[in-house]
Amino acid sequence: MKQFLILAIALATTACTIPNYEAEPVSAYQWERRQEAIVRRQAERERLCRITSEDDPRKQELCRGVSGASQ
């Protein structure tokens, strides 16, 4: 029973450490779509940083890495 419990805990914790795998794009179209997705995510982060009020506790997290943000 003790070995089963240790095994269950080990399996549960290793599932959290498996890195996400994203295949590298192989065509110019895939690279372009990847870059456009990155630009869209950054624009969304900048928008959320801009519209979040200063007294919101998430402000610092949302504005981390955003250029021109007053932190």
PDB file of N, CA and C in Angstrom:
ATOM      1  N   MET A   1       0.827  -1.192   0.000  1.00  0.00           N
ATOM      2  CA  MET A   1       0.000   0.000   0.000  1.00  0.00           C
ATOM      3  C   MET A   1       0.874   1.259   0.000  1.00  0.00           C
ATOM      4  N   LYS A   2       1.919   1.237   0.812  1.00  0.00           N
ATOM      5  CA  LYS A   2       2.800   2.396   0.899  1.00  0.00           C
ATOM      6  C   LYS A   2       3.496   2.640  -0.438  1.00  0.00           C
ATOM      7  N   GLN A   3       3.904   1.566  -1.124  1.00  0.00           N
ATOM      8  CA  GLN A   3       4.564   1.703  -2.419  1.00  0.00           C
ATOM      9  C   GLN A   3       3.600   2.269  -3.460  1.00  0.00           C
ATOM     10  N   PHE A   4       2.350   1.847  -3.400  1.00  0.00           N
ATOM     11  CA  PHE A   4       1.349   2.361  -4.328  1.00  0.00           C
ATOM     12  C   PHE A   4       1.138   3.855  -4.122  1.00  0.00           C
ATOM     13  N   LEU A   5       1.086   4.278  -2.871  1.00  0.00           N
ATOM     14  CA  LEU A   5       0.906   5.690  -2.554  1.00  0.00           C
ATOM     15  C   LEU A   5       2.088   6.514  -3.065  1.00  0.00           C
ATOM     16  N   ILE A   6       3.295   6.016  -2.867  1.00  0.00           N
ATOM     17  CA  ILE A   6       4.490   6.722  -3.341  1.00  0.00           C
ATOM     18  C   ILE A   6       4.481   6.804  -4.861  1.00  0.00           C
ATOM     19  N   LEU A   7       4.110   5.714  -5.520  1.00  0.00           N
ATOM     20  CA  LEU A   7       4.033   5.708  -6.972  1.00  0.00           C
ATOM     21  C   LEU A   7       2.986   6.697  -7.480  1.00  0.00           C
ATOM     22  N   ALA A   8       1.841   6.746  -6.827  1.00  0.00           N
ATOM     23  CA  ALA A   8       0.777   7.665  -7.234  1.00  0.00           C
ATOM     24  C   ALA A   8       1.224   9.115  -7.086  1.00  0.00           C
ATOM     25  N   ILE A   9       1.885   9.428  -6.007  1.00  0.00           N
ATOM     26  CA  ILE A   9       2.377  10.794  -5.784  1.00  0.00           C
ATOM     27  C   ILE A   9       3.449  11.136  -6.812  1.00  0.00           C
ATOM     28  N   ALA A  10       4.336  10.187  -7.095  1.00  0.00           N
ATOM     29  CA  ALA A  10       5.396  10.432  -8.078  1.00  0.00           C
ATOM     30  C   ALA A  10       4.808  10.693  -9.458  1.00  0.00           C
ATOM     31  N   LEU A  11       3.819   9.905  -9.845  1.00  0.00           N
ATOM     32  CA  LEU A  11       3.195  10.115 -11.143  1.00  0.00           C
ATOM     33  C   LEU A  11       2.457  11.440 -11.213  1.00  0.00           C
ATOM     34  N   ALA A  12       1.804  11.821 -10.140  1.00  0.00           N
ATOM     35  CA  ALA A  12       1.062  13.085 -10.124  1.00  0.00           C
ATOM     36  C   ALA A  12       2.004  14.281 -10.237  1.00  0.00           C
ATOM     37  N   THR A  13       3.144  14.202  -9.587  1.00  0.00           N
ATOM     38  CA  THR A  13       4.063  15.348  -9.639  1.00  0.00           C
ATOM     39  C   THR A  13       4.834  15.403 -10.944  1.00  0.00           C
ATOM     40  N   THR A  14       5.123  14.272 -11.570  1.00  0.00           N
ATOM     41  CA  THR A  14       5.854  14.319 -12.832  1.00  0.00           C
ATOM     42  C   THR A  14       4.980  14.849 -13.954  1.00  0.00           C
ATOM     43  N   ALA A  15       3.678  14.693 -13.855  1.00  0.00           N
ATOM     44  CA  ALA A  15       2.784  15.220 -14.885  1.00  0.00           C
ATOM     45  C   ALA A  15       2.866  16.743 -14.941  1.00  0.00           C
ATOM     46  N   CYS A  16       3.177  17.366 -13.837  1.00  0.00           N
ATOM     47  CA  CYS A  16       3.280  18.831 -13.797  1.00  0.00           C
ATOM     48  C   CYS A  16       4.588  19.331 -14.392  1.00  0.00           C
ATOM     49  N   THR A  17       5.573  18.488 -14.474  1.00  0.00           N
ATOM     50  CA  THR A  17       6.880  18.939 -14.941  1.00  0.00           C
ATOM     51  C   THR A  17       7.138  18.637 -16.407  1.00  0.00           C
ATOM     52  N   ILE A  18       6.221  17.986 -17.082  1.00  0.00           N
ATOM     53  CA  ILE A  18       6.409  17.684 -18.493  1.00  0.00           C
ATOM     54  C   ILE A  18       6.263  18.986 -19.284  1.00  0.00           C
ATOM     55  N   PRO A  19       7.306  19.357 -20.036  1.00  0.00           N
ATOM     56  CA  PRO A  19       7.231  20.621 -20.788  1.00  0.00           C
ATOM     57  C   PRO A  19       6.267  20.517 -21.967  1.00  0.00           C
ATOM     58  N   ASN A  20       5.691  21.647 -22.304  1.00  0.00           N
ATOM     59  CA  ASN A  20       4.834  21.692 -23.488  1.00  0.00           C
ATOM     60  C   ASN A  20       5.725  21.666 -24.714  1.00  0.00           C
ATOM     61  N   TYR A  21       5.349  20.881 -25.680  1.00  0.00           N
ATOM     62  CA  TYR A  21       6.122  20.764 -26.904  1.00  0.00           C
ATOM     63  C   TYR A  21       5.363  21.439 -28.032  1.00  0.00           C
ATOM     64  N   GLU A  22       6.033  22.348 -28.675  1.00  0.00           N
ATOM     65  CA  GLU A  22       5.459  23.005 -29.837  1.00  0.00           C
ATOM     66  C   GLU A  22       6.437  22.800 -30.989  1.00  0.00           C
ATOM     67  N   ALA A  23       5.988  22.105 -32.004  1.00  0.00           N
ATOM     68  CA  ALA A  23       6.863  21.817 -33.138  1.00  0.00           C
ATOM     69  C   ALA A  23       7.264  23.107 -33.846  1.00  0.00           C
ATOM     70  N   GLU A  24       8.500  23.116 -34.321  1.00  0.00           N
ATOM     71  CA  GLU A  24       8.979  24.269 -35.073  1.00  0.00           C
ATOM     72  C   GLU A  24       8.257  24.326 -36.419  1.00  0.00           C
ATOM     73  N   PRO A  25       7.881  25.511 -36.844  1.00  0.00           N
ATOM     74  CA  PRO A  25       7.263  25.631 -38.165  1.00  0.00           C
ATOM     75  C   PRO A  25       8.244  25.217 -39.255  1.00  0.00           C
ATOM     76  N   VAL A  26       7.720  24.614 -40.309  1.00  0.00           N
ATOM     77  CA  VAL A  26       8.600  24.152 -41.377  1.00  0.00           C
ATOM     78  C   VAL A  26       8.413  24.923 -42.678  1.00  0.00           C
ATOM     79  N   SER A  27       7.315  25.647 -42.793  1.00  0.00           N
ATOM     80  CA  SER A  27       7.095  26.411 -44.022  1.00  0.00           C
ATOM     81  C   SER A  27       7.036  27.901 -43.689  1.00  0.00           C
ATOM     82  N   ALA A  28       7.187  28.714 -44.704  1.00  0.00           N
ATOM     83  CA  ALA A  28       7.116  30.165 -44.519  1.00  0.00           C
ATOM     84  C   ALA A  28       5.737  30.566 -43.993  1.00  0.00           C
ATOM     85  N   TYR A  29       4.701  29.899 -44.464  1.00  0.00           N
ATOM     86  CA  TYR A  29       3.335  30.189 -44.013  1.00  0.00           C
ATOM     87  C   TYR A  29       3.194  29.908 -42.516  1.00  0.00           C
ATOM     88  N   GLN A  30       3.752  28.775 -42.060  1.00  0.00           N
ATOM     89  CA  GLN A  30       3.670  28.449 -40.639  1.00  0.00           C
ATOM     90  C   GLN A  30       4.458  29.446 -39.798  1.00  0.00           C
ATOM     91  N   TRP A  31       5.621  29.882 -40.267  1.00  0.00           N
ATOM     92  CA  TRP A  31       6.400  30.882 -39.539  1.00  0.00           C
ATOM     93  C   TRP A  31       5.629  32.195 -39.459  1.00  0.00           C
ATOM     94  N   GLU A  32       5.006  32.577 -40.550  1.00  0.00           N
ATOM     95  CA  GLU A  32       4.241  33.819 -40.561  1.00  0.00           C
ATOM     96  C   GLU A  32       3.078  33.744 -39.578  1.00  0.00           C
ATOM     97  N   ARG A  33       2.356  32.636 -39.572  1.00  0.00           N
ATOM     98  CA  ARG A  33       1.246  32.473 -38.630  1.00  0.00           C
ATOM     99  C   ARG A  33       1.736  32.491 -37.188  1.00  0.00           C
ATOM    100  N   ARG A  34       2.890  31.893 -36.929  1.00  0.00           N
ATOM    101  CA  ARG A  34       3.462  31.882 -35.573  1.00  0.00           C
ATOM    102  C   ARG A  34       3.792  33.305 -35.133  1.00  0.00           C
ATOM    103  N   GLN A  35       4.437  34.060 -36.012  1.00  0.00           N
ATOM    104  CA  GLN A  35       4.801  35.434 -35.680  1.00  0.00           C
ATOM    105  C   GLN A  35       3.563  36.301 -35.472  1.00  0.00           C
ATOM    106  N   GLU A  36       2.543  36.105 -36.296  1.00  0.00           N
ATOM    107  CA  GLU A  36       1.300  36.863 -36.124  1.00  0.00           C
ATOM    108  C   GLU A  36       0.640  36.542 -34.787  1.00  0.00           C
ATOM    109  N   ALA A  37       0.695  35.292 -34.361  1.00  0.00           N
ATOM    110  CA  ALA A  37       0.123  34.900 -33.068  1.00  0.00           C
ATOM    111  C   ALA A  37       0.891  35.557 -31.922  1.00  0.00           C
ATOM    112  N   ILE A  38       2.216  35.628 -32.057  1.00  0.00           N
ATOM    113  CA  ILE A  38       3.027  36.282 -31.029  1.00  0.00           C
ATOM    114  C   ILE A  38       2.681  37.762 -30.943  1.00  0.00           C
ATOM    115  N   VAL A  39       2.536  38.413 -32.080  1.00  0.00           N
ATOM    116  CA  VAL A  39       2.182  39.843 -32.110  1.00  0.00           C
ATOM    117  C   VAL A  39       0.798  40.061 -31.495  1.00  0.00           C
ATOM    118  N   ARG A  40      -0.166  39.182 -31.810  1.00  0.00           N
ATOM    119  CA  ARG A  40      -1.510  39.310 -31.233  1.00  0.00           C
ATOM    120  C   ARG A  40      -1.496  39.138 -29.714  1.00  0.00           C
ATOM    121  N   ARG A  41      -0.720  38.154 -29.217  1.00  0.00           N
ATOM    122  CA  ARG A  41      -0.637  37.950 -27.761  1.00  0.00           C
ATOM    123  C   ARG A  41      -0.023  39.159 -27.076  1.00  0.00           C
ATOM    124  N   GLN A  42       1.026  39.724 -27.673  1.00  0.00           N
ATOM    125  CA  GLN A  42       1.668  40.898 -27.084  1.00  0.00           C
ATOM    126  C   GLN A  42       0.720  42.101 -27.097  1.00  0.00           C
ATOM    127  N   ALA A  43      -0.013  42.280 -28.177  1.00  0.00           N
ATOM    128  CA  ALA A  43      -0.973  43.385 -28.252  1.00  0.00           C
ATOM    129  C   ALA A  43      -2.065  43.222 -27.197  1.00  0.00           C
ATOM    130  N   GLU A  44      -2.492  41.991 -26.973  1.00  0.00           N
ATOM    131  CA  GLU A  44      -3.506  41.747 -25.943  1.00  0.00           C
ATOM    132  C   GLU A  44      -2.955  42.035 -24.549  1.00  0.00           C
ATOM    133  N   ARG A  45      -1.710  41.670 -24.297  1.00  0.00           N
ATOM    134  CA  ARG A  45      -1.091  41.981 -22.997  1.00  0.00           C
ATOM    135  C   ARG A  45      -0.998  43.493 -22.798  1.00  0.00           C
ATOM    136  N   GLU A  46      -0.600  44.217 -23.851  1.00  0.00           N
ATOM    137  CA  GLU A  46      -0.504  45.674 -23.756  1.00  0.00           C
ATOM    138  C   GLU A  46      -1.878  46.295 -23.505  1.00  0.00           C
ATOM    139  N   ARG A  47      -2.901  45.762 -24.163  1.00  0.00           N
ATOM    140  CA  ARG A  47      -4.258  46.277 -23.970  1.00  0.00           C
ATOM    141  C   ARG A  47      -4.727  46.028 -22.536  1.00  0.00           C
ATOM    142  N   LEU A  48      -4.506  44.829 -22.019  1.00  0.00           N
ATOM    143  CA  LEU A  48      -4.912  44.521 -20.650  1.00  0.00           C
ATOM    144  C   LEU A  48      -4.154  45.386 -19.642  1.00  0.00           C
ATOM    145  N   CYS A  49      -2.880  45.619 -19.899  1.00  0.00           N
ATOM    146  CA  CYS A  49      -2.089  46.471 -19.012  1.00  0.00           C
ATOM    147  C   CYS A  49      -2.644  47.892 -19.020  1.00  0.00           C
ATOM    148  N   ARG A  50      -3.000  48.368 -20.200  1.00  0.00           N
ATOM    149  CA  ARG A  50      -3.484  49.739 -20.348  1.00  0.00           C
ATOM    150  C   ARG A  50      -4.841  49.946 -19.678  1.00  0.00           C
ATOM    151  N   ILE A  51      -5.749  48.956 -19.759  1.00  0.00           N
ATOM    152  CA  ILE A  51      -7.107  49.158 -19.243  1.00  0.00           C
ATOM    153  C   ILE A  51      -7.271  48.740 -17.782  1.00  0.00           C
ATOM    154  N   THR A  52      -6.263  48.092 -17.198  1.00  0.00           N
ATOM    155  CA  THR A  52      -6.361  47.671 -15.800  1.00  0.00           C
ATOM    156  C   THR A  52      -6.102  48.861 -14.899  1.00  0.00           C
ATOM    157  N   SER A  53      -6.951  49.031 -13.911  1.00  0.00           N
ATOM    158  CA  SER A  53      -6.799  50.172 -13.005  1.00  0.00           C
ATOM    159  C   SER A  53      -5.567  49.989 -12.125  1.00  0.00           C
ATOM    160  N   GLU A  54      -5.040  51.119 -11.662  1.00  0.00           N
ATOM    161  CA  GLU A  54      -3.806  51.118 -10.870  1.00  0.00           C
ATOM    162  C   GLU A  54      -3.956  50.386  -9.541  1.00  0.00           C
ATOM    163  N   ASP A  55      -5.155  50.359  -8.974  1.00  0.00           N
ATOM    164  CA  ASP A  55      -5.338  49.714  -7.671  1.00  0.00           C
ATOM    165  C   ASP A  55      -5.665  48.226  -7.780  1.00  0.00           C
ATOM    166  N   ASP A  56      -5.697  47.697  -8.994  1.00  0.00           N
ATOM    167  CA  ASP A  56      -5.954  46.273  -9.213  1.00  0.00           C
ATOM    168  C   ASP A  56      -4.692  45.478  -8.857  1.00  0.00           C
ATOM    169  N   PRO A  57      -4.824  44.453  -8.025  1.00  0.00           N
ATOM    170  CA  PRO A  57      -3.631  43.688  -7.628  1.00  0.00           C
ATOM    171  C   PRO A  57      -2.978  42.933  -8.795  1.00  0.00           C
ATOM    172  N   ARG A  58      -3.681  42.740  -9.887  1.00  0.00           N
ATOM    173  CA  ARG A  58      -3.114  42.045 -11.046  1.00  0.00           C
ATOM    174  C   ARG A  58      -2.318  42.971 -11.952  1.00  0.00           C
ATOM    175  N   LYS A  59      -2.337  44.255 -11.691  1.00  0.00           N
ATOM    176  CA  LYS A  59      -1.697  45.242 -12.573  1.00  0.00           C
ATOM    177  C   LYS A  59      -0.218  44.931 -12.793  1.00  0.00           C
ATOM    178  N   GLN A  60       0.508  44.642 -11.732  1.00  0.00           N
ATOM    179  CA  GLN A  60       1.939  44.385 -11.864  1.00  0.00           C
ATOM    180  C   GLN A  60       2.193  43.136 -12.713  1.00  0.00           C
ATOM    181  N   GLU A  61       1.411  42.097 -12.492  1.00  0.00           N
ATOM    182  CA  GLU A  61       1.585  40.877 -13.276  1.00  0.00           C
ATOM    183  C   GLU A  61       1.230  41.095 -14.748  1.00  0.00           C
ATOM    184  N   LEU A  62       0.138  41.814 -15.010  1.00  0.00           N
ATOM    185  CA  LEU A  62      -0.291  42.048 -16.377  1.00  0.00           C
ATOM    186  C   LEU A  62       0.689  42.925 -17.146  1.00  0.00           C
ATOM    187  N   CYS A  63       1.351  43.841 -16.455  1.00  0.00           N
ATOM    188  CA  CYS A  63       2.232  44.788 -17.128  1.00  0.00           C
ATOM    189  C   CYS A  63       3.690  44.335 -17.169  1.00  0.00           C
ATOM    190  N   ARG A  64       3.983  43.186 -16.600  1.00  0.00           N
ATOM    191  CA  ARG A  64       5.354  42.686 -16.626  1.00  0.00           C
ATOM    192  C   ARG A  64       5.765  42.407 -18.060  1.00  0.00           C
ATOM    193  N   GLY A  65       6.842  43.017 -18.508  1.00  0.00           N
ATOM    194  CA  GLY A  65       7.352  42.794 -19.857  1.00  0.00           C
ATOM    195  C   GLY A  65       6.710  43.664 -20.931  1.00  0.00           C
ATOM    196  N   VAL A  66       5.781  44.535 -20.537  1.00  0.00           N
ATOM    197  CA  VAL A  66       5.139  45.415 -21.503  1.00  0.00           C
ATOM    198  C   VAL A  66       5.930  46.709 -21.585  1.00  0.00           C
ATOM    199  N   SER A  67       6.356  47.067 -22.783  1.00  0.00           N
ATOM    200  CA  SER A  67       7.152  48.280 -22.935  1.00  0.00           C
ATOM    201  C   SER A  67       6.289  49.513 -22.699  1.00  0.00           C
ATOM    202  N   GLY A  68       6.850  50.481 -22.002  1.00  0.00           N
ATOM    203  CA  GLY A  68       6.147  51.731 -21.728  1.00  0.00           C
ATOM    204  C   GLY A  68       5.168  51.653 -20.584  1.00  0.00           C
ATOM    205  N   ALA A  69       5.109  50.535 -19.875  1.00  0.00           N
ATOM    206  CA  ALA A  69       4.192  50.396 -18.744  1.00  0.00           C
ATOM    207  C   ALA A  69       4.824  50.939 -17.487  1.00  0.00           C
ATOM    208  N   SER A  70       4.062  51.715 -16.742  1.00  0.00           N
ATOM    209  CA  SER A  70       4.552  52.212 -15.468  1.00  0.00           C
ATOM    210  C   SER A  70       4.266  51.173 -14.402  1.00  0.00           C
ATOM    211  N   GLN A  71       5.312  50.596 -13.874  1.00  0.00           N
ATOM    212  CA  GLN A  71       5.136  49.520 -12.897  1.00  0.00           C
ATOM    213  C   GLN A  71       5.392  50.059 -11.552  1.00  0.00           C
TER     214      GLN A  71
END
